[in-house]
PDB file of C-alpha atoms and ligand atoms in Angstrom:
ATOM      1  CA  UNK D 382      56.164 -49.450  -8.662  1.00 75.00           C
ATOM      2  CA  UNK D 383      59.202 -48.860  -9.569  1.00 84.00           C
ATOM      3  CA  UNK D 384      60.688 -51.545 -12.502  1.00 89.00           C
ATOM      4  CA  UNK D 385      63.463 -53.456 -11.046  1.00 93.00           C
ATOM      5  CA  UNK D 386      66.747 -52.819 -12.760  1.00 97.00           C
ATOM      6  CA  UNK D 387      68.824 -56.128 -14.546  1.00 97.00           C
ATOM      7  CA  UNK D 388      70.596 -54.286 -16.654  1.00 98.00           C
ATOM      8  CA  UNK D 389      74.468 -52.633 -15.444  1.00 98.00           C
ATOM      9  CA  UNK D 390      76.519 -50.056 -17.418  1.00 98.00           C
ATOM     10  CA  UNK D 391      80.320 -50.546 -16.774  1.00 98.00           C
ATOM     11  CA  UNK D 392      82.098 -48.193 -18.491  1.00 97.00           C
ATOM     12  CA  UNK D 393      85.527 -49.608 -19.029  1.00 96.00           C
ATOM     13  CA  UNK D 394      86.641 -47.225 -21.779  1.00 95.00           C
ATOM     14  CA  UNK D 395      89.589 -45.724 -20.121  1.00 90.00           C
ATOM     15  CA  UNK D 396      93.317 -45.524 -20.647  1.00 88.00           C
ATOM     16  CA  UNK D 397      93.925 -45.808 -17.741  1.00 87.00           C
ATOM     17  CA  UNK D 398      97.567 -42.907 -18.564  1.00 91.00           C
ATOM     18  CA  UNK D 399      97.688 -42.148 -14.424  1.00 92.00           C
ATOM     19  CA  UNK D 400      99.048 -45.681 -14.284  1.00 93.00           C
ATOM     20  CA  UNK D 401     100.909 -45.919 -16.942  1.00 94.00           C
ATOM     21  CA  UNK D 402     103.478 -47.403 -17.890  1.00 94.00           C
ATOM     22  CA  UNK D 403     101.706 -50.492 -16.278  1.00 91.00           C
ATOM     23  CA  UNK D 404      98.403 -50.336 -17.842  1.00 91.00           C
ATOM     24  CA  UNK D 405     100.118 -49.906 -21.806  1.00 90.00           C
ATOM     25  CA  UNK D 406      99.223 -53.344 -22.015  1.00 89.00           C
ATOM     26  CA  UNK D 407      96.933 -53.586 -18.393  1.00 91.00           C
ATOM     27  CA  UNK D 408      93.410 -52.695 -18.808  1.00 93.00           C
ATOM     28  CA  UNK D 409      93.546 -50.977 -15.676  1.00 94.00           C
ATOM     29  CA  UNK D 410      90.048 -52.423 -14.896  1.00 94.00           C
ATOM     30  CA  UNK D 411      92.106 -55.167 -15.148  1.00 94.00           C
ATOM     31  CA  UNK D 412      94.890 -54.222 -12.675  1.00 94.00           C
ATOM     32  CA  UNK D 413      93.914 -56.103  -8.435  1.00 96.00           C
ATOM     33  CA  UNK D 414      93.662 -55.213  -4.304  1.00 96.00           C
ATOM     34  CA  UNK D 415      95.700 -57.594  -3.375  1.00 95.00           C
ATOM     35  CA  UNK D 416      94.411 -61.016  -5.956  1.00 94.00           C
ATOM     36  CA  UNK D 417      91.269 -60.000  -7.896  1.00 95.00           C
ATOM     37  CA  UNK D 418      91.037 -57.452 -10.102  1.00 96.00           C
ATOM     38  CA  UNK D 419      89.338 -53.787 -10.405  1.00 96.00           C
ATOM     39  CA  UNK D 420      86.372 -55.040 -12.833  1.00 96.00           C
ATOM     40  CA  UNK D 421      85.850 -58.510 -10.287  1.00 96.00           C
ATOM     41  CA  UNK D 422      84.800 -56.179  -7.463  1.00 97.00           C
ATOM     42  CA  UNK D 423      82.642 -54.006  -9.445  1.00 97.00           C
ATOM     43  CA  UNK D 424      80.948 -57.301 -11.302  1.00 96.00           C
ATOM     44  CA  UNK D 425      80.299 -58.094  -7.950  1.00 95.00           C
ATOM     45  CA  UNK D 426      78.614 -55.560  -6.403  1.00 97.00           C
ATOM     46  CA  UNK D 427      76.533 -55.962  -9.523  1.00 97.00           C
ATOM     47  CA  UNK D 428      75.751 -59.422  -8.827  1.00 96.00           C
ATOM     48  CA  UNK D 429      74.231 -58.503  -4.613  1.00 97.00           C
ATOM     49  CA  UNK D 430      71.984 -56.021  -5.885  1.00 97.00           C
ATOM     50  CA  UNK D 431      70.426 -57.635  -8.486  1.00 97.00           C
ATOM     51  CA  UNK D 432      72.769 -57.157 -11.815  1.00 97.00           C
ATOM     52  CA  UNK D 433      72.149 -59.854 -14.483  1.00 96.00           C
ATOM     53  CA  UNK D 434      73.095 -58.256 -17.650  1.00 97.00           C
ATOM     54  CA  UNK D 435      76.165 -56.823 -17.369  1.00 97.00           C
ATOM     55  CA  UNK D 436      77.190 -53.930 -20.284  1.00 97.00           C
ATOM     56  CA  UNK D 437      80.780 -53.073 -21.245  1.00 97.00           C
ATOM     57  CA  UNK D 438      82.583 -49.639 -22.899  1.00 97.00           C
ATOM     58  CA  UNK D 439      85.420 -50.383 -23.230  1.00 95.00           C
ATOM     59  CA  UNK D 440      88.016 -49.290 -26.146  1.00 94.00           C
ATOM     60  CA  UNK D 441      90.920 -50.661 -28.417  1.00 90.00           C
ATOM     61  CA  UNK D 442      93.774 -52.826 -26.044  1.00 86.00           C
ATOM     62  CA  UNK D 443      90.489 -54.228 -23.611  1.00 90.00           C
ATOM     63  CA  UNK D 444      90.527 -57.365 -24.892  1.00 89.00           C
ATOM     64  CA  UNK D 445      92.116 -58.508 -21.725  1.00 91.00           C
ATOM     65  CA  UNK D 446      88.295 -57.634 -19.988  1.00 92.00           C
ATOM     66  CA  UNK D 447      86.912 -60.602 -22.449  1.00 91.00           C
ATOM     67  CA  UNK D 448      88.595 -63.161 -21.487  1.00 92.00           C
ATOM     68  CA  UNK D 449      88.734 -62.297 -17.490  1.00 93.00           C
ATOM     69  CA  UNK D 450      85.111 -63.584 -18.378  1.00 92.00           C
ATOM     70  CA  UNK D 451      85.667 -65.803 -20.142  1.00 91.00           C
ATOM     71  CA  UNK D 452      86.049 -70.108 -19.511  1.00 90.00           C
ATOM     72  CA  UNK D 453      89.679 -71.148 -18.909  1.00 91.00           C
ATOM     73  CA  UNK D 454      89.460 -74.671 -19.889  1.00 92.00           C
ATOM     74  CA  UNK D 455      93.549 -75.755 -19.965  1.00 93.00           C
ATOM     75  CA  UNK D 456      93.682 -73.801 -16.435  1.00 93.00           C
ATOM     76  CA  UNK D 457      90.204 -75.161 -15.000  1.00 94.00           C
ATOM     77  CA  UNK D 458      91.654 -79.326 -16.458  1.00 95.00           C
ATOM     78  CA  UNK D 459      95.176 -78.025 -14.390  1.00 95.00           C
ATOM     79  CA  UNK D 460      93.219 -77.230 -11.160  1.00 95.00           C
ATOM     80  CA  UNK D 461      90.454 -79.801 -10.911  1.00 94.00           C
ATOM     81  CA  UNK D 462      93.842 -82.993 -12.331  1.00 95.00           C
ATOM     82  CA  UNK D 463      95.050 -81.498  -9.040  1.00 94.00           C
ATOM     83  CA  UNK D 464      91.737 -81.652  -6.703  1.00 94.00           C
ATOM     84  CA  UNK D 465      92.101 -77.841  -6.040  1.00 94.00           C
ATOM     85  CA  UNK D 466      88.080 -77.463  -5.781  1.00 94.00           C
ATOM     86  CA  UNK D 467      88.622 -73.483  -3.510  1.00 93.00           C
ATOM     87  CA  UNK D 468      90.220 -72.343  -7.000  1.00 94.00           C
ATOM     88  CA  UNK D 469      87.349 -73.493  -9.351  1.00 94.00           C
ATOM     89  CA  UNK D 470      84.972 -72.216  -7.801  1.00 92.00           C
ATOM     90  CA  UNK D 471      87.892 -68.746  -7.437  1.00 91.00           C
ATOM     91  CA  UNK D 472      87.289 -68.811 -11.044  1.00 91.00           C
ATOM     92  CA  UNK D 473      83.858 -70.168 -11.303  1.00 91.00           C
ATOM     93  CA  UNK D 474      83.368 -66.274  -9.993  1.00 89.00           C
ATOM     94  CA  UNK D 475      84.666 -64.874 -13.270  1.00 91.00           C
ATOM     95  CA  UNK D 476      82.512 -66.319 -15.552  1.00 89.00           C
ATOM     96  CA  UNK D 477      79.611 -64.394 -17.324  1.00 89.00           C
ATOM     97  CA  UNK D 478      76.709 -66.587 -17.957  1.00 87.00           C
ATOM     98  CA  UNK D 479      76.726 -67.328 -22.233  1.00 87.00           C
ATOM     99  CA  UNK D 480      74.448 -63.883 -23.430  1.00 90.00           C
ATOM    100  CA  UNK D 481      74.408 -62.390 -20.768  1.00 93.00           C
ATOM    101  CA  UNK D 482      77.634 -59.818 -20.807  1.00 94.00           C
ATOM    102  CA  UNK D 483      78.002 -57.484 -24.096  1.00 95.00           C
ATOM    103  CA  UNK D 484      80.380 -55.788 -25.225  1.00 95.00           C
ATOM    104  CA  UNK D 485      80.342 -52.392 -26.853  1.00 96.00           C
ATOM    105  CA  UNK D 486      83.173 -49.785 -28.539  1.00 95.00           C
ATOM    106  CA  UNK D 487      83.433 -46.090 -27.102  1.00 96.00           C
ATOM    107  CA  UNK D 488      85.426 -45.355 -30.642  1.00 94.00           C
ATOM    108  CA  UNK D 489      86.917 -41.637 -29.470  1.00 92.00           C
ATOM    109  CA  UNK D 490      87.509 -40.948 -25.573  1.00 92.00           C
ATOM    110  CA  UNK D 491      84.317 -38.136 -25.908  1.00 94.00           C
ATOM    111  CA  UNK D 492      83.729 -38.411 -21.952  1.00 95.00           C
ATOM    112  CA  UNK D 493      81.765 -40.547 -19.295  1.00 97.00           C
ATOM    113  CA  UNK D 494      78.229 -39.815 -20.263  1.00 97.00           C
ATOM    114  CA  UNK D 495      79.618 -40.379 -23.959  1.00 97.00           C
ATOM    115  CA  UNK D 496      80.608 -44.401 -22.921  1.00 97.00           C
ATOM    116  CA  UNK D 497      76.719 -44.262 -21.866  1.00 97.00           C
ATOM    117  CA  UNK D 498      74.891 -43.552 -24.356  1.00 97.00           C
ATOM    118  CA  UNK D 499      77.313 -46.058 -26.540  1.00 97.00           C
ATOM    119  CA  UNK D 500      75.048 -48.920 -24.300  1.00 97.00           C
ATOM    120  CA  UNK D 501      71.379 -47.399 -25.550  1.00 97.00           C
ATOM    121  CA  UNK D 502      70.512 -50.013 -27.541  1.00 96.00           C
ATOM    122  CA  UNK D 503      70.858 -52.221 -25.897  1.00 96.00           C
ATOM    123  CA  UNK D 504      69.321 -50.735 -22.242  1.00 96.00           C
ATOM    124  CA  UNK D 505      65.821 -50.096 -24.743  1.00 94.00           C
ATOM    125  CA  UNK D 506      63.394 -48.490 -22.519  1.00 95.00           C
ATOM    126  CA  UNK D 507      64.676 -49.946 -19.007  1.00 96.00           C
ATOM    127  CA  UNK D 508      66.434 -48.927 -15.529  1.00 97.00           C
ATOM    128  CA  UNK D 509      69.720 -49.306 -15.951  1.00 98.00           C
ATOM    129  CA  UNK D 510      72.404 -48.940 -12.922  1.00 98.00           C
ATOM    130  CA  UNK D 511      75.964 -48.352 -13.847  1.00 98.00           C
ATOM    131  CA  UNK D 512      78.742 -48.597 -11.765  1.00 98.00           C
ATOM    132  CA  UNK D 513      82.485 -46.958 -12.453  1.00 98.00           C
ATOM    133  CA  UNK D 514      84.992 -49.987 -11.166  1.00 97.00           C
ATOM    134  CA  UNK D 515      87.415 -47.210  -9.759  1.00 96.00           C
ATOM    135  CA  UNK D 516      85.077 -46.523  -6.978  1.00 98.00           C
ATOM    136  CA  UNK D 517      86.073 -49.344  -5.370  1.00 98.00           C
ATOM    137  CA  UNK D 518      83.185 -48.730  -1.649  1.00 98.00           C
ATOM    138  CA  UNK D 519      83.222 -51.063   0.967  1.00 97.00           C
ATOM    139  CA  UNK D 520      80.120 -51.592   3.088  1.00 97.00           C
ATOM    140  CA  UNK D 521      78.411 -54.259   5.147  1.00 96.00           C
ATOM    141  CA  UNK D 522      75.974 -53.910   2.483  1.00 97.00           C
ATOM    142  CA  UNK D 523      77.178 -54.000  -1.360  1.00 98.00           C
ATOM    143  CA  UNK D 524      76.995 -49.463  -1.494  1.00 98.00           C
ATOM    144  CA  UNK D 525      74.744 -50.696  -5.138  1.00 98.00           C
ATOM    145  CA  UNK D 526      71.862 -53.166  -3.467  1.00 98.00           C
ATOM    146  CA  UNK D 527      71.920 -50.013  -1.010  1.00 97.00           C
ATOM    147  CA  UNK D 528      71.017 -47.872  -4.007  1.00 97.00           C
ATOM    148  CA  UNK D 529      68.130 -50.627  -5.369  1.00 97.00           C
ATOM    149  CA  UNK D 530      67.003 -50.517  -2.039  1.00 95.00           C
ATOM    150  CA  UNK D 531      66.314 -46.721  -1.757  1.00 94.00           C
ATOM    151  CA  UNK D 532      65.121 -46.629  -5.563  1.00 95.00           C
ATOM    152  CA  UNK D 533      63.233 -49.214  -4.920  1.00 94.00           C
ATOM    153  CA  UNK D 534      60.732 -47.098  -2.717  1.00 91.00           C
ATOM    154  CA  UNK D 535      60.656 -43.338  -4.644  1.00 92.00           C
ATOM    155  CA  UNK D 536      62.094 -44.853  -8.532  1.00 94.00           C
ATOM    156  CA  UNK D 537      63.503 -41.973 -10.950  1.00 95.00           C
ATOM    157  CA  UNK D 538      67.391 -41.821 -10.471  1.00 97.00           C
ATOM    158  CA  UNK D 539      69.690 -41.692  -8.105  1.00 97.00           C
ATOM    159  CA  UNK D 540      73.657 -41.228  -7.362  1.00 98.00           C
ATOM    160  CA  UNK D 541      75.734 -42.567  -4.583  1.00 98.00           C
ATOM    161  CA  UNK D 542      77.214 -39.123  -2.891  1.00 97.00           C
ATOM    162  CA  UNK D 543      79.638 -38.646  -0.273  1.00 96.00           C
ATOM    163  CA  UNK D 544      80.687 -35.514   2.234  1.00 95.00           C
ATOM    164  CA  UNK D 545      84.193 -34.620   0.368  1.00 95.00           C
ATOM    165  CA  UNK D 546      86.422 -31.823   1.916  1.00 95.00           C
ATOM    166  CA  UNK D 547      85.566 -28.226   0.153  1.00 92.00           C
ATOM    167  CA  UNK D 548      89.085 -28.048  -1.374  1.00 93.00           C
ATOM    168  CA  UNK D 549      88.336 -31.353  -3.711  1.00 94.00           C
ATOM    169  CA  UNK D 550      84.945 -30.426  -4.393  1.00 95.00           C
ATOM    170  CA  UNK D 551      86.261 -29.557  -8.319  1.00 95.00           C
ATOM    171  CA  UNK D 552      87.344 -33.171  -8.407  1.00 95.00           C
ATOM    172  CA  UNK D 553      83.166 -34.595  -8.702  1.00 96.00           C
ATOM    173  CA  UNK D 554      80.182 -34.067  -9.220  1.00 97.00           C
ATOM    174  CA  UNK D 555      78.458 -32.131  -6.928  1.00 97.00           C
ATOM    175  CA  UNK D 556      75.006 -31.603  -6.301  1.00 96.00           C
ATOM    176  CA  UNK D 557      73.013 -28.672  -5.098  1.00 95.00           C
ATOM    177  CA  UNK D 558      70.557 -30.301  -1.944  1.00 91.00           C
ATOM    178  CA  UNK D 559      66.711 -29.050  -2.583  1.00 85.00           C
ATOM    179  CA  UNK D 560      66.015 -31.109   1.227  1.00 78.00           C
ATOM    180  CA  UNK D 561      67.858 -33.608   3.322  1.00 77.00           C
ATOM    181  CA  UNK D 562      66.271 -35.890   4.542  1.00 75.00           C
ATOM    182  CA  UNK D 563      66.987 -39.104   7.259  1.00 73.00           C
ATOM    183  CA  UNK D 564      68.596 -42.580   5.513  1.00 78.00           C
ATOM    184  CA  UNK D 565      71.108 -40.513   3.546  1.00 88.00           C
ATOM    185  CA  UNK D 566      67.962 -40.016   1.368  1.00 92.00           C
ATOM    186  CA  UNK D 567      68.069 -36.475  -0.253  1.00 92.00           C
ATOM    187  CA  UNK D 568      65.880 -35.184  -3.018  1.00 93.00           C
ATOM    188  CA  UNK D 569      68.506 -32.905  -5.593  1.00 95.00           C
ATOM    189  CA  UNK D 570      67.559 -29.931  -7.720  1.00 94.00           C
ATOM    190  CA  UNK D 571      70.648 -29.580  -9.528  1.00 95.00           C
ATOM    191  CA  UNK D 572      74.165 -30.643  -9.808  1.00 96.00           C
ATOM    192  CA  UNK D 573      76.739 -29.787 -11.948  1.00 96.00           C
ATOM    193  CA  UNK D 574      80.216 -31.224 -12.914  1.00 96.00           C
ATOM    194  CA  UNK D 575      83.793 -30.255 -11.464  1.00 96.00           C
ATOM    195  CA  UNK D 576      82.784 -27.144 -10.385  1.00 96.00           C
ATOM    196  CA  UNK D 577      85.263 -23.979 -10.415  1.00 94.00           C
ATOM    197  CA  UNK D 578      86.678 -23.704  -6.686  1.00 90.00           C
ATOM    198  CA  UNK D 579      84.925 -20.971  -4.952  1.00 89.00           C
ATOM    199  CA  UNK D 580      81.813 -22.018  -6.694  1.00 92.00           C
ATOM    200  CA  UNK D 581      79.918 -25.245  -5.866  1.00 93.00           C
ATOM    201  CA  UNK D 582      76.753 -25.206  -4.493  1.00 94.00           C
ATOM    202  CA  UNK D 583      77.773 -27.626  -1.702  1.00 93.00           C
ATOM    203  CA  UNK D 584      80.258 -31.014  -0.568  1.00 93.00           C
ATOM    204  CA  UNK D 585      77.757 -33.849  -1.870  1.00 95.00           C
ATOM    205  CA  UNK D 586      79.837 -35.839  -4.291  1.00 97.00           C
ATOM    206  CA  UNK D 587      78.859 -37.889  -6.394  1.00 98.00           C
ATOM    207  CA  UNK D 588      80.108 -41.082  -6.964  1.00 98.00           C
ATOM    208  CA  UNK D 589      80.804 -43.354  -9.121  1.00 98.00           C
ATOM    209  CA  UNK D 590      77.743 -45.327  -8.599  1.00 98.00           C
ATOM    210  CA  UNK D 591      73.838 -44.776 -10.044  1.00 98.00           C
ATOM    211  CA  UNK D 592      70.560 -46.171 -11.390  1.00 98.00           C
ATOM    212  CA  UNK D 593      68.941 -43.738 -13.880  1.00 97.00           C
ATOM    213  CA  UNK D 594      66.145 -43.627 -15.673  1.00 97.00           C
ATOM    214  CA  UNK D 595      65.927 -44.814 -19.578  1.00 96.00           C
ATOM    215  CA  UNK D 596      65.025 -40.656 -19.953  1.00 96.00           C
ATOM    216  CA  UNK D 597      68.699 -40.128 -18.953  1.00 97.00           C
ATOM    217  CA  UNK D 598      69.760 -41.894 -22.238  1.00 97.00           C
ATOM    218  CA  UNK D 599      67.831 -39.825 -24.390  1.00 95.00           C
ATOM    219  CA  UNK D 600      69.022 -36.004 -22.652  1.00 96.00           C
ATOM    220  CA  UNK D 601      72.353 -37.996 -23.999  1.00 96.00           C
ATOM    221  CA  UNK D 602      71.102 -37.827 -27.065  1.00 93.00           C
ATOM    222  CA  UNK D 603      73.273 -35.316 -29.300  1.00 86.00           C
ATOM    223  CA  UNK D 604      73.681 -33.969 -26.126  1.00 89.00           C
ATOM    224  CA  UNK D 605      77.126 -30.733 -25.526  1.00 89.00           C
ATOM    225  CA  UNK D 606      80.468 -31.333 -24.098  1.00 88.00           C
ATOM    226  CA  UNK D 607      80.836 -30.270 -21.093  1.00 91.00           C
ATOM    227  CA  UNK D 608      83.138 -29.687 -18.307  1.00 93.00           C
ATOM    228  CA  UNK D 609      86.142 -30.912 -19.589  1.00 91.00           C
ATOM    229  CA  UNK D 610      85.584 -30.217 -23.298  1.00 94.00           C
ATOM    230  CA  UNK D 611      83.324 -33.861 -22.078  1.00 94.00           C
ATOM    231  CA  UNK D 612      79.896 -34.870 -22.647  1.00 95.00           C
ATOM    232  CA  UNK D 613      79.159 -35.558 -18.579  1.00 96.00           C
ATOM    233  CA  UNK D 614      76.884 -38.087 -17.299  1.00 97.00           C
ATOM    234  CA  UNK D 615      75.843 -35.362 -14.626  1.00 97.00           C
ATOM    235  CA  UNK D 616      74.070 -32.828 -17.682  1.00 96.00           C
ATOM    236  CA  UNK D 617      72.530 -35.901 -19.136  1.00 97.00           C
ATOM    237  CA  UNK D 618      70.208 -36.001 -15.049  1.00 97.00           C
ATOM    238  CA  UNK D 619      71.083 -32.777 -14.646  1.00 96.00           C
ATOM    239  CA  UNK D 620      68.501 -31.932 -17.677  1.00 95.00           C
ATOM    240  CA  UNK D 621      65.719 -34.669 -15.570  1.00 94.00           C
ATOM    241  CA  UNK D 622      65.491 -32.903 -12.231  1.00 94.00           C
ATOM    242  CA  UNK D 623      64.660 -29.672 -15.545  1.00 91.00           C
ATOM    243  CA  UNK D 624      62.446 -32.126 -16.771  1.00 89.00           C
ATOM    244  CA  UNK D 625      60.468 -32.469 -13.841  1.00 87.00           C
ATOM    245  CA  UNK D 626      61.432 -35.585 -12.905  1.00 90.00           C
ATOM    246  CA  UNK D 627      62.648 -36.573  -9.707  1.00 91.00           C
ATOM    247  CA  UNK D 628      66.975 -36.977  -8.482  1.00 96.00           C
ATOM    248  CA  UNK D 629      68.274 -38.578  -5.412  1.00 96.00           C
ATOM    249  CA  UNK D 630      72.065 -38.366  -3.394  1.00 96.00           C
ATOM    250  CA  UNK D 631      71.658 -41.639  -1.148  1.00 96.00           C
ATOM    251  CA  UNK D 632      74.499 -41.739   1.242  1.00 96.00           C
ATOM    252  CA  UNK D 633      76.001 -44.745   0.971  1.00 97.00           C
ATOM    253  CA  UNK D 634      77.083 -46.415   4.304  1.00 96.00           C
ATOM    254  CA  UNK D 635      80.552 -47.881   3.023  1.00 97.00           C
ATOM    255  CA  UNK D 636      84.303 -46.311   2.523  1.00 97.00           C
ATOM    256  CA  UNK D 637      85.460 -45.725  -0.372  1.00 98.00           C
ATOM    257  CA  UNK D 638      88.629 -45.468  -2.296  1.00 98.00           C
ATOM    258  CA  UNK D 639      89.626 -43.300  -5.436  1.00 97.00           C
ATOM    259  CA  UNK D 640      91.003 -46.292  -7.768  1.00 96.00           C
ATOM    260  CA  UNK D 641      92.035 -43.779  -9.980  1.00 94.00           C
ATOM    261  CA  UNK D 642      94.447 -42.494  -8.518  1.00 94.00           C
ATOM    262  CA  UNK D 643      98.077 -44.010  -6.560  1.00 95.00           C
ATOM    263  CA  UNK D 644      97.132 -43.469  -3.815  1.00 96.00           C
ATOM    264  CA  UNK D 645      93.529 -44.338  -3.269  1.00 97.00           C
ATOM    265  CA  UNK D 646      94.768 -47.704  -5.383  1.00 97.00           C
ATOM    266  CA  UNK D 647      97.321 -48.065  -2.004  1.00 97.00           C
ATOM    267  CA  UNK D 648      95.002 -47.814   0.825  1.00 97.00           C
ATOM    268  CA  UNK D 649      92.804 -50.351  -0.688  1.00 97.00           C
ATOM    269  CA  UNK D 650      95.268 -52.639  -0.582  1.00 97.00           C
ATOM    270  CA  UNK D 651      96.423 -51.577   2.391  1.00 96.00           C
ATOM    271  CA  UNK D 652      92.861 -52.108   3.324  1.00 96.00           C
ATOM    272  CA  UNK D 653      91.138 -55.071   1.540  1.00 96.00           C
ATOM    273  CA  UNK D 654      94.708 -56.600   3.087  1.00 96.00           C
ATOM    274  CA  UNK D 655      93.975 -56.571   6.801  1.00 96.00           C
ATOM    275  CA  UNK D 656      90.929 -57.364   6.101  1.00 94.00           C
ATOM    276  CA  UNK D 657      91.253 -61.091   4.405  1.00 94.00           C
ATOM    277  CA  UNK D 658      91.490 -63.915   7.096  1.00 94.00           C
ATOM    278  CA  UNK D 659      94.578 -65.087   5.174  1.00 94.00           C
ATOM    279  CA  UNK D 660      96.211 -62.308   5.178  1.00 95.00           C
ATOM    280  CA  UNK D 661      96.006 -59.846   7.808  1.00 95.00           C
ATOM    281  CA  UNK D 662      98.719 -60.945  10.922  1.00 95.00           C
ATOM    282  CA  UNK D 663     101.457 -61.479   8.248  1.00 95.00           C
ATOM    283  CA  UNK D 664     100.183 -57.616   7.030  1.00 94.00           C
ATOM    284  CA  UNK D 665      99.960 -56.219  10.463  1.00 94.00           C
ATOM    285  CA  UNK D 666     102.914 -56.645  11.743  1.00 95.00           C
ATOM    286  CA  UNK D 667     104.436 -55.439   9.038  1.00 95.00           C
ATOM    287  CA  UNK D 668     102.323 -52.490   8.664  1.00 93.00           C
ATOM    288  CA  UNK D 669     104.073 -52.132  12.521  1.00 93.00           C
ATOM    289  CA  UNK D 670     107.521 -52.942  12.114  1.00 92.00           C
ATOM    290  CA  UNK D 671     107.700 -50.575   8.741  1.00 90.00           C
ATOM    291  CA  UNK D 672     105.799 -47.509   9.821  1.00 87.00           C
ATOM    292  CA  UNK D 673     107.957 -46.563  12.712  1.00 87.00           C
ATOM    293  CA  UNK D 674     110.463 -46.401  10.761  1.00 87.00           C
ATOM    294  CA  UNK D 675     109.019 -44.710   8.660  1.00 82.00           C
ATOM    295  CA  UNK D 676     108.193 -42.138  11.551  1.00 81.00           C
ATOM    296  CA  UNK D 677     111.843 -42.127  12.806  1.00 83.00           C
ATOM    297  CA  UNK D 678     113.114 -41.109   8.920  1.00 80.00           C
ATOM    298  CA  UNK D 679     110.841 -38.379   8.711  1.00 77.00           C
TER     299      UNK D 679
HETATM  300  C1  G1P P1475      83.172 -39.256 -12.210  1.00 78.98           C
HETATM  301  C2  G1P P1475      81.798 -38.456 -12.583  1.00 78.98           C
HETATM  302  C3  G1P P1475      82.226 -37.497 -11.224  1.00 78.98           C
HETATM  303  C4  G1P P1475      82.290 -37.841 -10.171  1.00 78.98           C
HETATM  304  C5  G1P P1475      83.279 -39.235 -10.464  1.00 78.98           C
HETATM  305  C6  G1P P1475      83.803 -39.966  -8.682  1.00 78.98           C
HETATM  306  O1  G1P P1475      84.606 -38.299 -12.811  1.00 78.98           O
HETATM  307  O2  G1P P1475      82.176 -37.177 -13.916  1.00 78.98           O
HETATM  308  O3  G1P P1475      80.943 -36.770 -11.587  1.00 78.98           O
HETATM  309  O4  G1P P1475      82.456 -37.225  -9.039  1.00 78.98           O
HETATM  310  O5  G1P P1475      82.759 -40.045 -11.683  1.00 78.98           O
HETATM  311  O6  G1P P1475      84.097 -40.394  -9.197  1.00 78.98           O
HETATM  312  P1  G1P P1475      85.504 -39.334 -13.727  1.00 78.98           P
HETATM  313  O7  G1P P1475      86.652 -39.177 -12.320  1.00 78.98           O
HETATM  314  O8  G1P P1475      86.587 -39.904 -14.607  1.00 78.98           O
HETATM  315  O9  G1P P1475      86.730 -37.827 -13.660  1.00 78.98           O
END
């Protein structure tokens, strides 16, 4: 029997320099796809997977995130007075139950592994999930929920995985597979963070969803810097393998958008807008108008 995963860590300490000047005063995770901040997509996915405790690893300048998950009494009263029930329901999705969310600061940017380690005392001796809000995944069954279902079968640690073009492998953590099996679940025999060009063990990349055993936190204790001079989560998970414990890669069903890049963010915006009943028709018509013009201008 695996222990239920109820806690999730959201590393949100990054400076978001790729989105300057917007991120000078707005945390990247508050930037919106259509009308919902990136972090809301991550929270909704976590809730669908049964997560009840939300741990945000933040940094200076991220207080807008705490406000986002707080009550907004004036706004709520104004909407009540106007009878705007639908908008009150939308607001309710941003509320956190008291005592179920925590904000921990990462005082200096030492890498993803270090950010996760900052939450160690809140995780204790339980398995936990990690969600990187930059990786937005559109799926019929939310990605983390798919993973929890698979995890309940195999236990251990698990990372979401996706095939990437070989020339992009050096931007990801890459899996070395022991065996590939049906249902998207593969046993991993090694993983390497951002391998140099031509040295990747495969083209199966780690995507920002993880279910990890508390042992991974132990490996992060005093961990040495890895790729890019940062303390890497990938390295701590790889140690689980060398210590003989099971690590799986899970090829989820769904489409992943890299919202850490401008192109990925725009693709997600277009895709999510086209999926919305209230915008679809008008937006599709607009795209149909401008795409031929863009072709003609080439
Ligand atoms: C992080 C992880 C990497 C993973 C990637 C997925 O890298 O370190 O293993 O493949 O997220 O988005 P980052 O993109 O933060 O450099």
